[in-house]
Amino acid sequence: MSVTFAQGFSAAGVEAGISATPGKKDVALVVNEGPLTAAAGVFTTNRFCAAPVQWSRKAVADGSLKAVILNSGGANACTGKAGYAQSVATAHEVAGLLGTEDGEVAVCSTGLIGELLPLDKVLDGAARAFAALEPTMAAGEDASHAIMTTDTKPKTVTRMGSNGFRVGGMVKGSGMIAPQLATMLCVITTDAVVSAGQLQAALGAAVDTSFNRIDVDGCMSTNDTVLLLASGASGIEPDPDEFNDLIANCCASLARQIIGDGEGASHDIRITVAGATSEDAALACGRAIAASNLLKCAISGNDPNWGRIVSSLGTVPADVAPYDPDEVTVDVNGVRICDGGKPGHDRSEVDMTPRQIDIDVDLHAGTSAATVWTDDLTHEYVHINADYES
Amino acid sequence: MSVTFAQGFSAAGVEAGISATPGKKDVALVVNEGPLTAAAGVFTTNRFCAAPVQWSRKAVADGSLKAVILNSGGANACTGKAGYAQSVATAHEVAGLLGTEDGEVAVCSTGLIGELLPLDKVLDGAARAFAALEPTMAAGEDASHAIMTTDTKPKTVTRMGSNGFRVGGMVKGSGMIAPQLATMLCVITTDAVVSAGQLQAALGAAVDTSFNRIDVDGCMSTNDTVLLLASGASGIEPDPDEFNDLIANCCASLARQIIGDGEGASHDIRITVAGATSEDAALACGRAIAASNLLKCAISGNDPNWGRIVSSLGTVPADVAPYDPDEVTVDVNGVRICDGGKPGHDRSEVDMTPRQIDIDVDLHAGTSAATVWTDDLTHEYVHINADYES
């Protein structure tokens, strides 16, 4: 499935020896066979953005991409001019193979920050990925495996529009997931007949309510890239609203899968803040709760510790989210354990055995709501990030 | 030592059965015997501030306190009107014992959020602490033990002015330590002859560069309280600048001790950001780095992962801290491992065996600097906070 579900796309995932893990596929190639080459991108806002981000941001600026090459095993971030030259050389290699311009090729990298890539291996991997290109489901799966790092499973999505156009996508991301474009690397493809402008509008809105609303560890990556490519191969013009909804739906699914595979996580935590004076106010409250290490530890210990929920909520300034602490209610998995800022039902009544923990906060100050997702904080998260050099 | 180092103060620490730990002292009393009763306080800005904070903020508003009663074993936070009545009753009990007004007694509580205190035990503890009051060093030590929760050791400080006035203090705090008044409970005493206004000015400035610049887990407490009491018993009027410096020095020492006893910490991390356009810019950068779970995990694994330092630095908006990423240098324990935004010396050259890790960032954008402190993130932190109901 993945990026080859939509017509007009071929893909490959090959082993190029970049990753330190023997046998690990580490180069993916996604090629848009057309007839359209419309494209849109959203990138990290980190000021230390990686060389491939600097390159790809320029490459997609004209609304057109023929291909995306992605590697795991190295982020090529904080590598200066030499690193930028590597991204350019990689795009140049793929463009030569495809017979197109360098600027038609986006480059994505993920892995350790602060080291140059083994360029020979990357270029060799590009050539082998080109030779392996296929429009099959299996090739799409290979690509989704090749971009994994600490991910324990590939993350893909497919959706079909009511009049038959298709959307497919893949994402990698498990740690260094902050609420600003929390994704690492994502490629979504569609065979719908749409313009680059439509793609950018759909992607921007979709990212805002998906990748921008999940938080594994509050750490923003240097390499985050989300690309949306349209081949037009279906010949179908989608209803604009349906198209936007479908892209948002794909991003939401992929974001949810990132949370489900968060580093070391034993619980996925959905936090919905309702009764806010505005969506921004609800979002600020949700993010404050999602960022609490203390709460995330408590959840990993199956403790529905509402004191850690309200103490985080209490850090949001009153001008950002007006509410009266004495009116706030908190439900965990359907049990109201904080009622009007005071103890409600006993916390022992909450069933904490499900993987998904639902935290519902009502501020009783308005009619707006927002949902954010995070993971619990476990021994395994510390283990992964104390021992993995990423 | 502790709060009885200054003349004119007596203290006690007794076991009242509030704490779940058998034999744990859990009620402390500090009494200002005068002749002055000048006092100042700084409190949490959390909107879910605890009942004792609500009470004590009012009690100290007139610049006068005769005594402070503190308990561990329960925070009396998010307990509504019933909780507030408990704080009032506690102050009333102590005031009766001392023959003073209720408003002369501050109340501090720490422990689990969201449960009422066992009031009978608190009042009984107050009576027994009153009976045990002594101006001795041992009594001061008892008080510093009685306020501990997850702290593994008492934290105290003593300083003497050049003309003989004295300052002593105690603090508790180990987790739920955020850069906004990261302390939980702190009482500092002095026998200098100073006004309440002088105390408030000295304390506000001291807190700003000490408790407001440490970060264990980014979580702001509902109960944070710092009180400064002056007895005037030495009869000595201090030089105002020296007095301010000494109070700042005491707060810095206590803050440093909190970091040294951070929950589960195996490394204390000093982060100094220099070359900034302003102190606020330097502080914003330092705090962004100190908040990174990924960096804190890397340090616990003895990995001087500078990629996680600069990726955190890169989240600070350019209008908050102007700098050019290509100019930034990062030294860890004296080794320049990031030079001009690119790799410098190999990270293997950094000796990570010391308890204290020094991270020195130079933005090369100006002449201002700021230092913040944090701890590494360890398995033990997760263990403490997954299993301890606080």
JSON list of N, CA, C and O in Angstrom, two decimals, chain A residues 50-52 76-90 115-117 119, chain B residues 342:
[
{"chain": "A", "resi": 50, "resn": "ALA", "atom": "N", "xyz": [18.00, 21.01, 8.79]},
{"chain": "A", "resi": 50, "resn": "ALA", "atom": "CA", "xyz": [19.02, 20.19, 8.14]},
{"chain": "A", "resi": 50, "resn": "ALA", "atom": "C", "xyz": [19.21, 20.58, 6.68]},
{"chain": "A", "resi": 50, "resn": "ALA", "atom": "O", "xyz": [18.35, 21.21, 6.06]},
{"chain": "A", "resi": 51, "resn": "ALA", "atom": "N", "xyz": [20.34, 20.17, 6.12]},
{"chain": "A", "resi": 51, "resn": "ALA", "atom": "CA", "xyz": [20.66, 20.45, 4.72]},
{"chain": "A", "resi": 51, "resn": "ALA", "atom": "C", "xyz": [19.56, 19.97, 3.77]},
{"chain": "A", "resi": 51, "resn": "ALA", "atom": "O", "xyz": [19.14, 20.73, 2.88]},
{"chain": "A", "resi": 52, "resn": "PRO", "atom": "N", "xyz": [19.05, 18.74, 3.92]},
{"chain": "A", "resi": 52, "resn": "PRO", "atom": "CA", "xyz": [17.99, 18.29, 3.00]},
{"chain": "A", "resi": 52, "resn": "PRO", "atom": "C", "xyz": [16.73, 19.15, 3.10]},
{"chain": "A", "resi": 52, "resn": "PRO", "atom": "O", "xyz": [16.03, 19.33, 2.10]},
{"chain": "A", "resi": 76, "resn": "ASN", "atom": "N", "xyz": [22.02, 14.33, 8.26]},
{"chain": "A", "resi": 76, "resn": "ASN", "atom": "CA", "xyz": [22.70, 15.40, 7.52]},
{"chain": "A", "resi": 76, "resn": "ASN", "atom": "C", "xyz": [22.26, 16.77, 8.04]},
{"chain": "A", "resi": 76, "resn": "ASN", "atom": "O", "xyz": [21.97, 17.69, 7.26]},
{"chain": "A", "resi": 77, "resn": "ALA", "atom": "N", "xyz": [22.20, 16.90, 9.36]},
{"chain": "A", "resi": 77, "resn": "ALA", "atom": "CA", "xyz": [21.80, 18.15, 10.01]},
{"chain": "A", "resi": 77, "resn": "ALA", "atom": "C", "xyz": [23.01, 18.72, 10.74]},
{"chain": "A", "resi": 77, "resn": "ALA", "atom": "O", "xyz": [23.82, 17.95, 11.29]},
{"chain": "A", "resi": 78, "resn": "CYS", "atom": "N", "xyz": [23.14, 20.05, 10.78]},
{"chain": "A", "resi": 78, "resn": "CYS", "atom": "CA", "xyz": [24.28, 20.70, 11.42]},
{"chain": "A", "resi": 78, "resn": "CYS", "atom": "C", "xyz": [25.59, 20.20, 10.79]},
{"chain": "A", "resi": 78, "resn": "CYS", "atom": "O", "xyz": [26.53, 19.82, 11.51]},
{"chain": "A", "resi": 79, "resn": "THR", "atom": "N", "xyz": [25.62, 20.20, 9.50]},
{"chain": "A", "resi": 79, "resn": "THR", "atom": "CA", "xyz": [26.78, 19.69, 8.76]},
{"chain": "A", "resi": 79, "resn": "THR", "atom": "C", "xyz": [27.35, 20.75, 7.82]},
{"chain": "A", "resi": 79, "resn": "THR", "atom": "O", "xyz": [28.23, 20.46, 7.01]},
{"chain": "A", "resi": 80, "resn": "GLY", "atom": "N", "xyz": [26.82, 21.98, 7.91]},
{"chain": "A", "resi": 80, "resn": "GLY", "atom": "CA", "xyz": [27.40, 23.09, 7.17]},
{"chain": "A", "resi": 80, "resn": "GLY", "atom": "C", "xyz": [27.29, 22.97, 5.65]},
{"chain": "A", "resi": 80, "resn": "GLY", "atom": "O", "xyz": [26.41, 22.28, 5.13]},
{"chain": "A", "resi": 81, "resn": "LYS", "atom": "N", "xyz": [28.21, 23.68, 4.98]},
{"chain": "A", "resi": 81, "resn": "LYS", "atom": "CA", "xyz": [28.16, 23.70, 3.51]},
{"chain": "A", "resi": 81, "resn": "LYS", "atom": "C", "xyz": [28.43, 22.33, 2.91]},
{"chain": "A", "resi": 81, "resn": "LYS", "atom": "O", "xyz": [27.88, 21.98, 1.86]},
{"chain": "A", "resi": 82, "resn": "ALA", "atom": "N", "xyz": [29.30, 21.54, 3.57]},
{"chain": "A", "resi": 82, "resn": "ALA", "atom": "CA", "xyz": [29.60, 20.21, 3.06]},
{"chain": "A", "resi": 82, "resn": "ALA", "atom": "C", "xyz": [28.34, 19.34, 3.07]},
{"chain": "A", "resi": 82, "resn": "ALA", "atom": "O", "xyz": [28.10, 18.56, 2.14]},
{"chain": "A", "resi": 83, "resn": "GLY", "atom": "N", "xyz": [27.54, 19.50, 4.11]},
{"chain": "A", "resi": 83, "resn": "GLY", "atom": "CA", "xyz": [26.29, 18.73, 4.19]},
{"chain": "A", "resi": 83, "resn": "GLY", "atom": "C", "xyz": [25.31, 19.16, 3.11]},
{"chain": "A", "resi": 83, "resn": "GLY", "atom": "O", "xyz": [24.65, 18.32, 2.48]},
{"chain": "A", "resi": 84, "resn": "TYR", "atom": "N", "xyz": [25.22, 20.47, 2.90]},
{"chain": "A", "resi": 84, "resn": "TYR", "atom": "CA", "xyz": [24.31, 20.97, 1.85]},
{"chain": "A", "resi": 84, "resn": "TYR", "atom": "C", "xyz": [24.74, 20.43, 0.49]},
{"chain": "A", "resi": 84, "resn": "TYR", "atom": "O", "xyz": [23.90, 20.03, -0.33]},
{"chain": "A", "resi": 85, "resn": "ALA", "atom": "N", "xyz": [26.05, 20.41, 0.25]},
{"chain": "A", "resi": 85, "resn": "ALA", "atom": "CA", "xyz": [26.56, 19.88, -1.02]},
{"chain": "A", "resi": 85, "resn": "ALA", "atom": "C", "xyz": [26.16, 18.41, -1.20]},
{"chain": "A", "resi": 85, "resn": "ALA", "atom": "O", "xyz": [25.91, 17.95, -2.32]},
{"chain": "A", "resi": 86, "resn": "GLN", "atom": "N", "xyz": [26.09, 17.67, -0.09]},
{"chain": "A", "resi": 86, "resn": "GLN", "atom": "CA", "xyz": [25.67, 16.27, -0.18]},
{"chain": "A", "resi": 86, "resn": "GLN", "atom": "C", "xyz": [24.21, 16.15, -0.62]},
{"chain": "A", "resi": 86, "resn": "GLN", "atom": "O", "xyz": [23.87, 15.27, -1.42]},
{"chain": "A", "resi": 87, "resn": "SER", "atom": "N", "xyz": [23.36, 17.03, -0.07]},
{"chain": "A", "resi": 87, "resn": "SER", "atom": "CA", "xyz": [21.94, 16.99, -0.48]},
{"chain": "A", "resi": 87, "resn": "SER", "atom": "C", "xyz": [21.80, 17.35, -1.96]},
{"chain": "A", "resi": 87, "resn": "SER", "atom": "O", "xyz": [21.03, 16.73, -2.70]},
{"chain": "A", "resi": 88, "resn": "VAL", "atom": "N", "xyz": [22.56, 18.36, -2.40]},
{"chain": "A", "resi": 88, "resn": "VAL", "atom": "CA", "xyz": [22.53, 18.76, -3.80]},
{"chain": "A", "resi": 88, "resn": "VAL", "atom": "C", "xyz": [23.00, 17.62, -4.69]},
{"chain": "A", "resi": 88, "resn": "VAL", "atom": "O", "xyz": [22.40, 17.30, -5.72]},
{"chain": "A", "resi": 89, "resn": "ALA", "atom": "N", "xyz": [24.09, 16.96, -4.29]},
{"chain": "A", "resi": 89, "resn": "ALA", "atom": "CA", "xyz": [24.65, 15.86, -5.08]},
{"chain": "A", "resi": 89, "resn": "ALA", "atom": "C", "xyz": [23.66, 14.70, -5.17]},
{"chain": "A", "resi": 89, "resn": "ALA", "atom": "O", "xyz": [23.55, 14.04, -6.22]},
{"chain": "A", "resi": 90, "resn": "THR", "atom": "N", "xyz": [22.93, 14.47, -4.08]},
{"chain": "A", "resi": 90, "resn": "THR", "atom": "CA", "xyz": [21.95, 13.38, -4.07]},
{"chain": "A", "resi": 90, "resn": "THR", "atom": "C", "xyz": [20.80, 13.69, -5.03]},
{"chain": "A", "resi": 90, "resn": "THR", "atom": "O", "xyz": [20.38, 12.83, -5.82]},
{"chain": "A", "resi": 115, "resn": "GLU", "atom": "N", "xyz": [26.56, 14.69, 11.70]},
{"chain": "A", "resi": 115, "resn": "GLU", "atom": "CA", "xyz": [27.55, 13.93, 10.94]},
{"chain": "A", "resi": 115, "resn": "GLU", "atom": "C", "xyz": [27.19, 13.96, 9.47]},
{"chain": "A", "resi": 115, "resn": "GLU", "atom": "O", "xyz": [26.01, 13.91, 9.11]},
{"chain": "A", "resi": 116, "resn": "LEU", "atom": "N", "xyz": [28.20, 14.03, 8.63]},
{"chain": "A", "resi": 116, "resn": "LEU", "atom": "CA", "xyz": [27.97, 13.94, 7.19]},
{"chain": "A", "resi": 116, "resn": "LEU", "atom": "C", "xyz": [27.52, 12.53, 6.84]},
{"chain": "A", "resi": 116, "resn": "LEU", "atom": "O", "xyz": [27.77, 11.58, 7.57]},
{"chain": "A", "resi": 117, "resn": "LEU", "atom": "N", "xyz": [26.84, 12.42, 5.72]},
{"chain": "A", "resi": 117, "resn": "LEU", "atom": "CA", "xyz": [26.41, 11.10, 5.24]},
{"chain": "A", "resi": 117, "resn": "LEU", "atom": "C", "xyz": [27.58, 10.41, 4.54]},
{"chain": "A", "resi": 117, "resn": "LEU", "atom": "O", "xyz": [28.48, 11.07, 4.02]},
{"chain": "A", "resi": 119, "resn": "LEU", "atom": "N", "xyz": [28.39, 9.58, 1.46]},
{"chain": "A", "resi": 119, "resn": "LEU", "atom": "CA", "xyz": [27.75, 9.98, 0.21]},
{"chain": "A", "resi": 119, "resn": "LEU", "atom": "C", "xyz": [27.80, 8.89, -0.85]},
{"chain": "A", "resi": 119, "resn": "LEU", "atom": "O", "xyz": [26.83, 8.69, -1.59]},
{"chain": "B", "resi": 342, "resn": "LYS", "atom": "N", "xyz": [28.52, 23.40, 13.08]},
{"chain": "B", "resi": 342, "resn": "LYS", "atom": "CA", "xyz": [28.99, 22.14, 12.47]},
{"chain": "B", "resi": 342, "resn": "LYS", "atom": "C", "xyz": [29.77, 21.33, 13.49]},
{"chain": "B", "resi": 342, "resn": "LYS", "atom": "O", "xyz": [30.15, 21.85, 14.55]}
]
